[in-house]
mmCIF file of C-alpha atoms in Angstrom:
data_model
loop_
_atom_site.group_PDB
_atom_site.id
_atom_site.type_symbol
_atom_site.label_atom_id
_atom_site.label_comp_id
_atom_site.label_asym_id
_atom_site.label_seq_id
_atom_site.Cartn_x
_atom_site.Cartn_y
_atom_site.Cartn_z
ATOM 1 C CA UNK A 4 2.037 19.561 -1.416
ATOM 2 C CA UNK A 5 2.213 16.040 -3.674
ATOM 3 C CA UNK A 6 -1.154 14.418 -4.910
ATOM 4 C CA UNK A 7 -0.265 11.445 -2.604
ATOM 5 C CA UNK A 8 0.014 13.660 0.723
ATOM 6 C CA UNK A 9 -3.163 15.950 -0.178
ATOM 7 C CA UNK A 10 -4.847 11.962 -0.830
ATOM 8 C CA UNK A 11 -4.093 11.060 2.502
ATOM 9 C CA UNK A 12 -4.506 13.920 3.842
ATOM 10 C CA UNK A 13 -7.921 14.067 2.491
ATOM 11 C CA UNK A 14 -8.141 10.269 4.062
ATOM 12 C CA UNK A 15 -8.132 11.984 7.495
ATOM 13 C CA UNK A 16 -10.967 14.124 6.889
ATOM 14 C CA UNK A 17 -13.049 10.800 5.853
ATOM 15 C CA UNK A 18 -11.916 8.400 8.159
ATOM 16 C CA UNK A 19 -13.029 11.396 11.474
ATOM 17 C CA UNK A 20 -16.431 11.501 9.510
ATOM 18 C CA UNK A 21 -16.910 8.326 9.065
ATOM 19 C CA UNK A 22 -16.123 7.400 12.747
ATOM 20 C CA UNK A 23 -18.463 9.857 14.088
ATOM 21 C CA UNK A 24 -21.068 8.314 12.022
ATOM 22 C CA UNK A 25 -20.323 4.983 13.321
ATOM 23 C CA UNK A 26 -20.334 5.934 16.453
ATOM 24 C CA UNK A 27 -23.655 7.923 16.295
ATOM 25 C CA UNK A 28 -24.594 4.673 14.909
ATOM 26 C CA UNK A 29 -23.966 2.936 18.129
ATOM 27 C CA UNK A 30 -24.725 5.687 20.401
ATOM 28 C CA UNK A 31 -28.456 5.156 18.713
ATOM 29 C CA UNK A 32 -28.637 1.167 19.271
ATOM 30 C CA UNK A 33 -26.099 0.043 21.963
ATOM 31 C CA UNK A 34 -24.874 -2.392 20.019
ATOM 32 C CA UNK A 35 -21.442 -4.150 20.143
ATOM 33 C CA UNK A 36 -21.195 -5.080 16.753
ATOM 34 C CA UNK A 37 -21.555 -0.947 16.098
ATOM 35 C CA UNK A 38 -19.037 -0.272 18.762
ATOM 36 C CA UNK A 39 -16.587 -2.431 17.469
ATOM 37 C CA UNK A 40 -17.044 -0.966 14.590
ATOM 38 C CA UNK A 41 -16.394 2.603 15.355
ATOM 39 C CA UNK A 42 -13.395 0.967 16.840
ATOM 40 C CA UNK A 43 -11.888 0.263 14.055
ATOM 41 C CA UNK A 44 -12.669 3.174 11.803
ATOM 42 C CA UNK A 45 -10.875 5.217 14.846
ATOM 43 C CA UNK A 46 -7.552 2.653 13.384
ATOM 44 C CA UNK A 47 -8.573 4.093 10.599
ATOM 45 C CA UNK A 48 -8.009 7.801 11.422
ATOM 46 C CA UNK A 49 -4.555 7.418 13.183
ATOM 47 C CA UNK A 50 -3.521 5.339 9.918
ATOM 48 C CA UNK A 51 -4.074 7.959 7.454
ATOM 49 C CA UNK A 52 -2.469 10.189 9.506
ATOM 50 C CA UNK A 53 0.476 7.431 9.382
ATOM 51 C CA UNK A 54 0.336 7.857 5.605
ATOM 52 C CA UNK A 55 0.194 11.446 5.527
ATOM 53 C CA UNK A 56 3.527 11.818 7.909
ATOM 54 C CA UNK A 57 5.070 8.987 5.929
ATOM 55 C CA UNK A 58 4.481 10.204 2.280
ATOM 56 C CA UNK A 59 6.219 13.647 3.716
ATOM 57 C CA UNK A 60 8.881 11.812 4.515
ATOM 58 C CA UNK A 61 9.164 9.925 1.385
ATOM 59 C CA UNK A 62 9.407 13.510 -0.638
ATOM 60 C CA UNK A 63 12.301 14.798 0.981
ATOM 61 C CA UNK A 64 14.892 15.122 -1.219
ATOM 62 C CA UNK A 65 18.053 13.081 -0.871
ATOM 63 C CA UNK A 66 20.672 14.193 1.778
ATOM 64 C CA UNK A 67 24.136 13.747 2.433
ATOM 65 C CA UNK A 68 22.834 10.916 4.976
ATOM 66 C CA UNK A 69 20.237 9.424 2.680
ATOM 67 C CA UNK A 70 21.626 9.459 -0.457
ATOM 68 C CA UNK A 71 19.057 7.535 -2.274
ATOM 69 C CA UNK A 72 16.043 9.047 -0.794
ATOM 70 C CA UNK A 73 13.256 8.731 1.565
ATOM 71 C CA UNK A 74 11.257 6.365 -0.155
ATOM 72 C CA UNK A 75 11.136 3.836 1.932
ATOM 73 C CA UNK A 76 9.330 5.983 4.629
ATOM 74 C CA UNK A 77 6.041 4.834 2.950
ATOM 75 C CA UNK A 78 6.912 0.746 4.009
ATOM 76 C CA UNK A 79 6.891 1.749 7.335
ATOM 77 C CA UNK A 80 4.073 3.563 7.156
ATOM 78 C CA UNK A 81 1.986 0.207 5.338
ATOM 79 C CA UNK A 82 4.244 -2.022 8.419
ATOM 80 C CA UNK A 83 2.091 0.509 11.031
ATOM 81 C CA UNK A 84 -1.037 0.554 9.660
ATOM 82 C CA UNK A 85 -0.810 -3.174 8.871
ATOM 83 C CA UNK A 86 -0.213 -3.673 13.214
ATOM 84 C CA UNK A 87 -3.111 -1.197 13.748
ATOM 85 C CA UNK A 88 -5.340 -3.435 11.606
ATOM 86 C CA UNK A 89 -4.357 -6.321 13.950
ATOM 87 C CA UNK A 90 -4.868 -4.065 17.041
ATOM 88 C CA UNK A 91 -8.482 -3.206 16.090
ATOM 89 C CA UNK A 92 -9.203 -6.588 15.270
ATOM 90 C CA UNK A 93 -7.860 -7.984 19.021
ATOM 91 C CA UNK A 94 -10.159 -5.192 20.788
ATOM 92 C CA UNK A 95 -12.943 -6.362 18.354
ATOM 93 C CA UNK A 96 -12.435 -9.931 19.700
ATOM 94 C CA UNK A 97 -11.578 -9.047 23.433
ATOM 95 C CA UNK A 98 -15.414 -6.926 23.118
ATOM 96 C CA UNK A 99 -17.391 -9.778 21.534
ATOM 97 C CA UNK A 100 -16.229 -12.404 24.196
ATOM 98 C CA UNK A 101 -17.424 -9.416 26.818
ATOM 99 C CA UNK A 102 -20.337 -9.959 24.670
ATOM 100 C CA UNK A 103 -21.440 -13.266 24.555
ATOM 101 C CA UNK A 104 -20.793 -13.175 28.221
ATOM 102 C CA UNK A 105 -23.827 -10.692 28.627
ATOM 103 C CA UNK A 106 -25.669 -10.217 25.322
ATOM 104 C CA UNK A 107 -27.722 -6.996 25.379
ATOM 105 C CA UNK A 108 -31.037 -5.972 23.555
ATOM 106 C CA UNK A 109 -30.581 -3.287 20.704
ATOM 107 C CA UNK A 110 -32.197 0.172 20.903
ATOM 108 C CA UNK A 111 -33.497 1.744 17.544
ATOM 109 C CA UNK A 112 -31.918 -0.554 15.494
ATOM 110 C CA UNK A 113 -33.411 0.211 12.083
ATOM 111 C CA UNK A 114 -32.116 3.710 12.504
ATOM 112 C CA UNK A 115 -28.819 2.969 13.833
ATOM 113 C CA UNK A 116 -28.288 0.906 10.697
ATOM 114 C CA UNK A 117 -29.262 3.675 8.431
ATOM 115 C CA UNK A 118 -26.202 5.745 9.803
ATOM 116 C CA UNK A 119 -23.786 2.846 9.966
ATOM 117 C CA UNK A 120 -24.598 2.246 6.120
ATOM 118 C CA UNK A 121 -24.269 5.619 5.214
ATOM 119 C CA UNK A 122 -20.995 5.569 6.579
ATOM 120 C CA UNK A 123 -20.157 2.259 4.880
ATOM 121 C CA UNK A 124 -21.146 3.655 1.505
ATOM 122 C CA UNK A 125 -18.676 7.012 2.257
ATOM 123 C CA UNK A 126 -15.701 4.412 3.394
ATOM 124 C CA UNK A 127 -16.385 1.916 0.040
ATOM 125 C CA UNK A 128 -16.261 5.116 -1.776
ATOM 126 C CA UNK A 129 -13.086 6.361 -0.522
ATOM 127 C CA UNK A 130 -11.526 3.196 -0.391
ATOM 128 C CA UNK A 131 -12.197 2.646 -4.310
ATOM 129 C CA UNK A 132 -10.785 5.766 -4.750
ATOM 130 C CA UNK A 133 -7.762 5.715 -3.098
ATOM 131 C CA UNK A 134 -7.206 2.435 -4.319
ATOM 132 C CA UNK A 135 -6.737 3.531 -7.456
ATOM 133 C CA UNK A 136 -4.946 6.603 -6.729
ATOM 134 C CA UNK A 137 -2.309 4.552 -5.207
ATOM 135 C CA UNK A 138 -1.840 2.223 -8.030
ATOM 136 C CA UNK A 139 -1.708 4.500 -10.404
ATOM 137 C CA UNK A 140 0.684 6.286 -8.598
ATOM 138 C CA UNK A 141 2.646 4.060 -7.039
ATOM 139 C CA UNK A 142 2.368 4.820 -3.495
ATOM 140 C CA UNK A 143 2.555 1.615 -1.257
ATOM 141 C CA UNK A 144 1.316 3.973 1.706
ATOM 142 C CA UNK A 145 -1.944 5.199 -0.140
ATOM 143 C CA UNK A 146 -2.661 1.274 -1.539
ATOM 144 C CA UNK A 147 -2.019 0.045 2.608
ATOM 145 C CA UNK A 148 -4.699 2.654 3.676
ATOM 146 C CA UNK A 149 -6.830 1.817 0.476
ATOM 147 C CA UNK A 150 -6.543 -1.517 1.955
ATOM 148 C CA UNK A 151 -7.435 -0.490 5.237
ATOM 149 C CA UNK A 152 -9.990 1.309 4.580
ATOM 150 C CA UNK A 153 -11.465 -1.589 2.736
ATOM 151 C CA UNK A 154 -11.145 -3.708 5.507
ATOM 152 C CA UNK A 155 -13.505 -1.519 7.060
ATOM 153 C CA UNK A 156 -16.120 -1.621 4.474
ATOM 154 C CA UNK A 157 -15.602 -5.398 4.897
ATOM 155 C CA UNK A 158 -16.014 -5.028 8.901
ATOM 156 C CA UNK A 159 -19.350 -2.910 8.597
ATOM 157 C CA UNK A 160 -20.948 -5.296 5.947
ATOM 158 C CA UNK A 161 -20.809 -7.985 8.240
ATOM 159 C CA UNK A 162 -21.610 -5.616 11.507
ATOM 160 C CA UNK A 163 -24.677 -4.683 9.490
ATOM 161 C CA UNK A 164 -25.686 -8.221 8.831
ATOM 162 C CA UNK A 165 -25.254 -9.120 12.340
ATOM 163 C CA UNK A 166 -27.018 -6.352 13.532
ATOM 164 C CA UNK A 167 -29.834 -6.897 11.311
ATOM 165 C CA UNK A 168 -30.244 -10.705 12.380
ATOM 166 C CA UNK A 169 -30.594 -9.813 15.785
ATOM 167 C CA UNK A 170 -33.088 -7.267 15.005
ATOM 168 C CA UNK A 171 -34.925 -9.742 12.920
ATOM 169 C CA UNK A 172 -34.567 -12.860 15.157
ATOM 170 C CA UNK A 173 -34.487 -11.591 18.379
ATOM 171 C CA UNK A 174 -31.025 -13.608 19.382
ATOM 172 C CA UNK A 175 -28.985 -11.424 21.082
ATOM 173 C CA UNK A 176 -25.834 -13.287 21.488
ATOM 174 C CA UNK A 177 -25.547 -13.055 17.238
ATOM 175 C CA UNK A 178 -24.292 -9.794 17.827
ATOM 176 C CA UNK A 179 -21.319 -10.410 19.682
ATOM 177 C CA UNK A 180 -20.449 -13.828 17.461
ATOM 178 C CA UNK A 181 -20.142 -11.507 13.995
ATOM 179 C CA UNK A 182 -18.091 -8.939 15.674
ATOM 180 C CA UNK A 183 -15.846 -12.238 16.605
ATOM 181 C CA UNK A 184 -16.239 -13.140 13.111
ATOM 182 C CA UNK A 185 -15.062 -10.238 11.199
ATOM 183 C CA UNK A 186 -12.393 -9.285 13.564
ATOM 184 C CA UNK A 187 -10.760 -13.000 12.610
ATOM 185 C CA UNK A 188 -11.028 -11.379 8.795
ATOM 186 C CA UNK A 189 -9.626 -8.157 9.517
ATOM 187 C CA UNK A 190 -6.821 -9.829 11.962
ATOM 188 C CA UNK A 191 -5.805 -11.674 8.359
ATOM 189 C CA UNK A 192 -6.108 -8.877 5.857
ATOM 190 C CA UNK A 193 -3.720 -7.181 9.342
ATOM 191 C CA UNK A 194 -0.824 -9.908 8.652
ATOM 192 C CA UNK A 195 -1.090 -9.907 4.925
ATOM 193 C CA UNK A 196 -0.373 -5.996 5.239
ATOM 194 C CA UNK A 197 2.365 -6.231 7.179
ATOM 195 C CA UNK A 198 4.022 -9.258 5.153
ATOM 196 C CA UNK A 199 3.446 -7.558 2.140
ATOM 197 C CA UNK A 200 5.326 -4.019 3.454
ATOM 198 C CA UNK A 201 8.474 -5.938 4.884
ATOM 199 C CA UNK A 202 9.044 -7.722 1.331
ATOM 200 C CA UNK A 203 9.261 -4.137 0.274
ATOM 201 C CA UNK A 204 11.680 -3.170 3.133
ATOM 202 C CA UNK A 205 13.668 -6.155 1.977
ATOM 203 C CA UNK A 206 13.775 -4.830 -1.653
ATOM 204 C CA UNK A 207 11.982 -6.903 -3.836
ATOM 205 C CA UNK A 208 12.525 -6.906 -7.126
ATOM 206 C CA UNK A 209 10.445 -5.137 -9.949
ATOM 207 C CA UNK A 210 7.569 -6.946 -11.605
ATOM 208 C CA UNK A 211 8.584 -9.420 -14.028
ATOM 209 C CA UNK A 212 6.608 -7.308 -16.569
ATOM 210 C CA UNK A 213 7.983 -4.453 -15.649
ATOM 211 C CA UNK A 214 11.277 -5.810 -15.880
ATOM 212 C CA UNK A 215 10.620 -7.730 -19.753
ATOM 213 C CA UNK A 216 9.431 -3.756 -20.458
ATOM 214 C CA UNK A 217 13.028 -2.490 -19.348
ATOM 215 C CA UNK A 218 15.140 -4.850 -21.743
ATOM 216 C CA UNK A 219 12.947 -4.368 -24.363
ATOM 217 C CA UNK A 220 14.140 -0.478 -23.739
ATOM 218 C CA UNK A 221 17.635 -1.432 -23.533
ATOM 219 C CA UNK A 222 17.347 -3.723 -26.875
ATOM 220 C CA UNK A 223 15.536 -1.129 -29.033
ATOM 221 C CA UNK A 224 17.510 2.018 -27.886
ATOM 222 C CA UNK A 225 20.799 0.626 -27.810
ATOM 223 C CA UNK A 226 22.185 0.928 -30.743
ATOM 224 C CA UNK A 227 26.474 1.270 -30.793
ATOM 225 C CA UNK A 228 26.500 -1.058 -27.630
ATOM 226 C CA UNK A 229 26.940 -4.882 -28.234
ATOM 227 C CA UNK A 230 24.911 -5.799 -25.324
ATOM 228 C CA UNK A 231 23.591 -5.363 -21.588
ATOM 229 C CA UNK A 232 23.454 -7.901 -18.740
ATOM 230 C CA UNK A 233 22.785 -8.184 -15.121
ATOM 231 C CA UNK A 234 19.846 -6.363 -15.075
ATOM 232 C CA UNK A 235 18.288 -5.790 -11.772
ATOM 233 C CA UNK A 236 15.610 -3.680 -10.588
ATOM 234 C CA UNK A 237 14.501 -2.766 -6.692
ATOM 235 C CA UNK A 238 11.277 -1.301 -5.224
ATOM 236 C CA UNK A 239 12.064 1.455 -2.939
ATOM 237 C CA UNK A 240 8.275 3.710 -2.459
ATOM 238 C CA UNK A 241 7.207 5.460 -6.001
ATOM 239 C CA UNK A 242 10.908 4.911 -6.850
ATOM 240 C CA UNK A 243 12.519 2.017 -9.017
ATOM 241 C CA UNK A 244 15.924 1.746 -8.751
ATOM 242 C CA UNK A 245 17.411 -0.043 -12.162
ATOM 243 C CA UNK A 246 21.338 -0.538 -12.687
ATOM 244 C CA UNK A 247 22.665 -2.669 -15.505
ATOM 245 C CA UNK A 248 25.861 -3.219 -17.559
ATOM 246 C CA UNK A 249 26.392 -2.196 -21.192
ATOM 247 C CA UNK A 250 29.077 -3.386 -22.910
ATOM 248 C CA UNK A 251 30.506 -1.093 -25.639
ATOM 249 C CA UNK A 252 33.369 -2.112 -28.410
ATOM 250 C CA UNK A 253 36.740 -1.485 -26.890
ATOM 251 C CA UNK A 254 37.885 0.934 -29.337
ATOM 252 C CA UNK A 255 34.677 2.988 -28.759
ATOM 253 C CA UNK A 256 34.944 6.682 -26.799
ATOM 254 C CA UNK A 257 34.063 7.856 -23.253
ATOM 255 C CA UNK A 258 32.128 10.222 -25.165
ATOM 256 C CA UNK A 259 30.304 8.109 -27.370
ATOM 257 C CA UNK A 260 29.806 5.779 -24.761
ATOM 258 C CA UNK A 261 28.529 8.106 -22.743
ATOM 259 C CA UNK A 262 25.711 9.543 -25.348
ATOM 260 C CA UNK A 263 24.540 5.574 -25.588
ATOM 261 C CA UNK A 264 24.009 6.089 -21.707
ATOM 262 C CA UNK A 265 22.265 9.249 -21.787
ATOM 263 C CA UNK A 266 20.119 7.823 -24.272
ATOM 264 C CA UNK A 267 18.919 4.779 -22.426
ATOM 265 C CA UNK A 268 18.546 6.768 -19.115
ATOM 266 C CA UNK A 269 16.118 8.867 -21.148
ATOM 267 C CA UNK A 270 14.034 6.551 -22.655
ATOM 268 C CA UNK A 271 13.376 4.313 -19.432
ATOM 269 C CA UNK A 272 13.027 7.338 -17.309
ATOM 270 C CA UNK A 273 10.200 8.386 -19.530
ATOM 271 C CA UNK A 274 8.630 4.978 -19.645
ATOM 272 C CA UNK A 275 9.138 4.106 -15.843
ATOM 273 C CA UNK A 276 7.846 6.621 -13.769
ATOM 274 C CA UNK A 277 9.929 7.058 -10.808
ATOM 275 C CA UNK A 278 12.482 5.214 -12.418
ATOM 276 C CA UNK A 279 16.262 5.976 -10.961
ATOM 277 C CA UNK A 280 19.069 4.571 -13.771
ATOM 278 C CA UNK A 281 22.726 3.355 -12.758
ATOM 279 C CA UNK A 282 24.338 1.960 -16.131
ATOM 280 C CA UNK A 283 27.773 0.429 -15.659
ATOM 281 C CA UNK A 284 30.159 0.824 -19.082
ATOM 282 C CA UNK A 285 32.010 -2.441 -19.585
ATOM 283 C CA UNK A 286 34.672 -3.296 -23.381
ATOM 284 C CA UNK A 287 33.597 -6.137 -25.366
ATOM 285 C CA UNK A 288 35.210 -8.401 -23.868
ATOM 286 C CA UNK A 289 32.932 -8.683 -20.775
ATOM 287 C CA UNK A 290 30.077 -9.458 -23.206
ATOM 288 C CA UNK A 291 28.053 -12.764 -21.795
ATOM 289 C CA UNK A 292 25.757 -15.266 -23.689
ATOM 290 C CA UNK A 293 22.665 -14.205 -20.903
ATOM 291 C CA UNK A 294 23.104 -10.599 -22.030
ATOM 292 C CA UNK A 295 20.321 -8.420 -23.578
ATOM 293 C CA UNK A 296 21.387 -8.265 -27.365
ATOM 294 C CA UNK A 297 21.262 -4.467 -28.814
ATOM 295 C CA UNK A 298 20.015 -4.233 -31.562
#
């Protein structure tokens, strides 16, 4: 199994733990705030499990159907997750307007907030983690339920806040109104998610770093070529899918031309990780002014 699958994998086993605790949390007080809460760490749960059945999918190897891969599996899994965020955040809204209807008193509420904050620290924990996992791996699934999970953290700091005022003050109907308030965050961070993921889909374009990095490759390591041009570069997962020209002098071999090919393959390959090469061989006399000069 991949590091990203056992990651989100593992991000199933937190987000059932931490959901338990939130609900224990408002099992102990009554509160909505808590409840809404637990509501959205069970989001939580089904989305890592999103990841996890995505990031499968993204490692299958190419087939006669899919020629270029999977990758893309893990967009759809950060489109999902993204819609589950707005989900929770609806039922968070639809329970604090039940809530300022009928505000209730809080049971225990010092000791319901001790649970909900250990819970909080666990998810803040996980979600730092993962975070970085997924950016240093590349994995738009595991960086979507780093987000997530996040969002959470986000939604029980506030919960815990509101909780606390009403415990302090004695006004009931706070409760309900921060529930409203951090579902309108969450609802936001939902859209963002989901915006983000179908600019993937739609095969954005590398970095423009990331791109300056790749014709600095092509300039330093290809010498016997006059020149490359039309670089382009697509997202697609952990995978970045780079195709180019190179124009060779006319009189120069298949073979030779072929070895300057090889080379370049090799050298952004080992810079890019996950990096997929198409170079196209062009004569001399397709050389342009725009063109990345070899040197």
């Amino acid at each position: 199994m991949e590091r990203t699958q056992k990651a989100a994998l593992a991000g199933v086993g937190v987000g059932a733990l931490v959901t338990a605790l939130k609900f224990g949390a408002f099992w102990l007080t009554g509160s909505l705030a808590l409840y809404s809460d637990a509501l959205e760490s069970i989001i939580n749960v089904v989305a890592a499990a999103c990841a996890f059945v995505a990031l499968r999918v993204a490692a299958t190897p190419p087939d006669a159907d899919h020629p270029y891969g999977h990758h893309k599996a893990e967009y759809f899994s950060a489109v999902i997750e993204g819609a589950l965020i707005i989900v929770a955040a609806l039922l968070i809204l639809r329970e604090s307007y039940h809530g300022l209807l009928a505000p209730k008193p809080l049971d225990t509420p010092l000791l319901g907030l001790a649970v909900n904050g250990l819970a909080t620290l666990l998810n803040a924990a996980w979600a730092t983690t993962l975070m970085r996992r997924g950016r240093a791996w590349r994995s738009p699934a595991l960086v979507a339920d780093a987000r997530h999970v996040l969002a959470d953290v986000f939604t029980s700091l506030g919960v815990l806040a509101g909780v606390a005022l009403v415990a302090s003050t004695g006004y009931l109907v706070l409760d309900p109104v921060v529930a409203g308030l951090v579902a309108l965050n969450i609802l936001w961070s939902g859209w963002g998610m989901v915006r983000e993921s179908i600019d993937g889909l739609m095969d954005r374009a590398a970095p423009p770093e990331m791109v300056e990095q790749i014709r600095a490759l092509i300039s330093a390591h290809g010498a016997g070529a006059l020149e490359a041009h039309d670089v382009r570069t697509r997202h697609a997962g952990q995978a970045t899918f780079i195709d180019f020209h190179l124009v060779v002098p006319g009189e120069m071999t298949v073979a030779d031309s072929h070895a300057i090919c090889d080379r370049l393959e090799s050298v952004i390959e080992g810079a890019i990780e996950g990096a997929v090469v198409v170079i196209h061989v062009e004569p001399g006399d397709h050389a342009k002014q725009r063109g990345v000069p070899v040197l």
